């Protein structure tokens, strides 16, 4: 079987679009369409349904995805073994990560990779932990970054590369030298949507106090939360890196206590897929990025 047919099918299945798949693979749209149609003839059934809202995978197509990925992973391993000595990595690496990492950590990673290996491209997309891990599992992403108080429970391969400290912030009005969860529970809190581990932990701390009557609002964006906190609509918990500029300018201030444990940063990859040279380049740069961000050890 021509593995180009499998690559075209997987690209369409991931993107839900023949046009996007053609752009990803560097083919014309008609070529991708032809590949999928030929594969459907060879397998004797429809793999994709073309709907007005986009392309969706059929039951047969869904069963094919895992097997196609295994075949292509084996092909990638063979290519890596037989690659000429001194050849440069190339390809696209698809990464899903929390919004704060996409905004404040990954641009430096992309810049470093581009400078060292210009033929390696990185596509980043913000996403919650559930969507990110599921995308790696389904093959629609090569790598997920998680930022949680605890390591996620998953069948994917995990590697811890660092931590990100968390802080509590408000809009600038002082509320005392030391603040307790009970005191915070009496004020309006603006938290990331449910499913974010550290925000859920904060919500649990507030609920455990039995105090009130502060309101709890959930948002899908850290940037939206910061804007609301800045105009006095409440306080929040967020990664320190995402509020550095606002704290320096005085727009936001750190609430003194209670302390929050740092979030662990994990890289999640598929255990059955061979990490090709392009992905290895990105993984190595991510390790270096968080190694540089660690505070120096005290003697």
PDB file of C-alpha atoms in Angstrom, residues 27 108 112 123 140 188 207 267 276 298:
ATOM      1  CA  UNK A  27      -0.243  18.834  -2.142  1.00  0.00           C
ATOM      2  CA  UNK A 108      10.743  31.608  22.911  1.00  0.00           C
ATOM      3  CA  UNK A 112      15.011  28.970  19.342  1.00  0.00           C
ATOM      4  CA  UNK A 123       2.023  24.772  15.250  1.00  0.00           C
ATOM      5  CA  UNK A 140      -4.271  15.183  15.850  1.00  0.00           C
ATOM      6  CA  UNK A 188     -15.640  37.507  44.489  1.00  0.00           C
ATOM      7  CA  UNK A 207     -15.715  25.621  49.562  1.00  0.00           C
ATOM      8  CA  UNK A 267       5.265  16.700  28.119  1.00  0.00           C
ATOM      9  CA  UNK A 276      10.802  11.716  14.573  1.00  0.00           C
ATOM     10  CA  UNK A 298      21.428  27.450  47.101  1.00  0.00           C
TER      11      UNK A 298
END
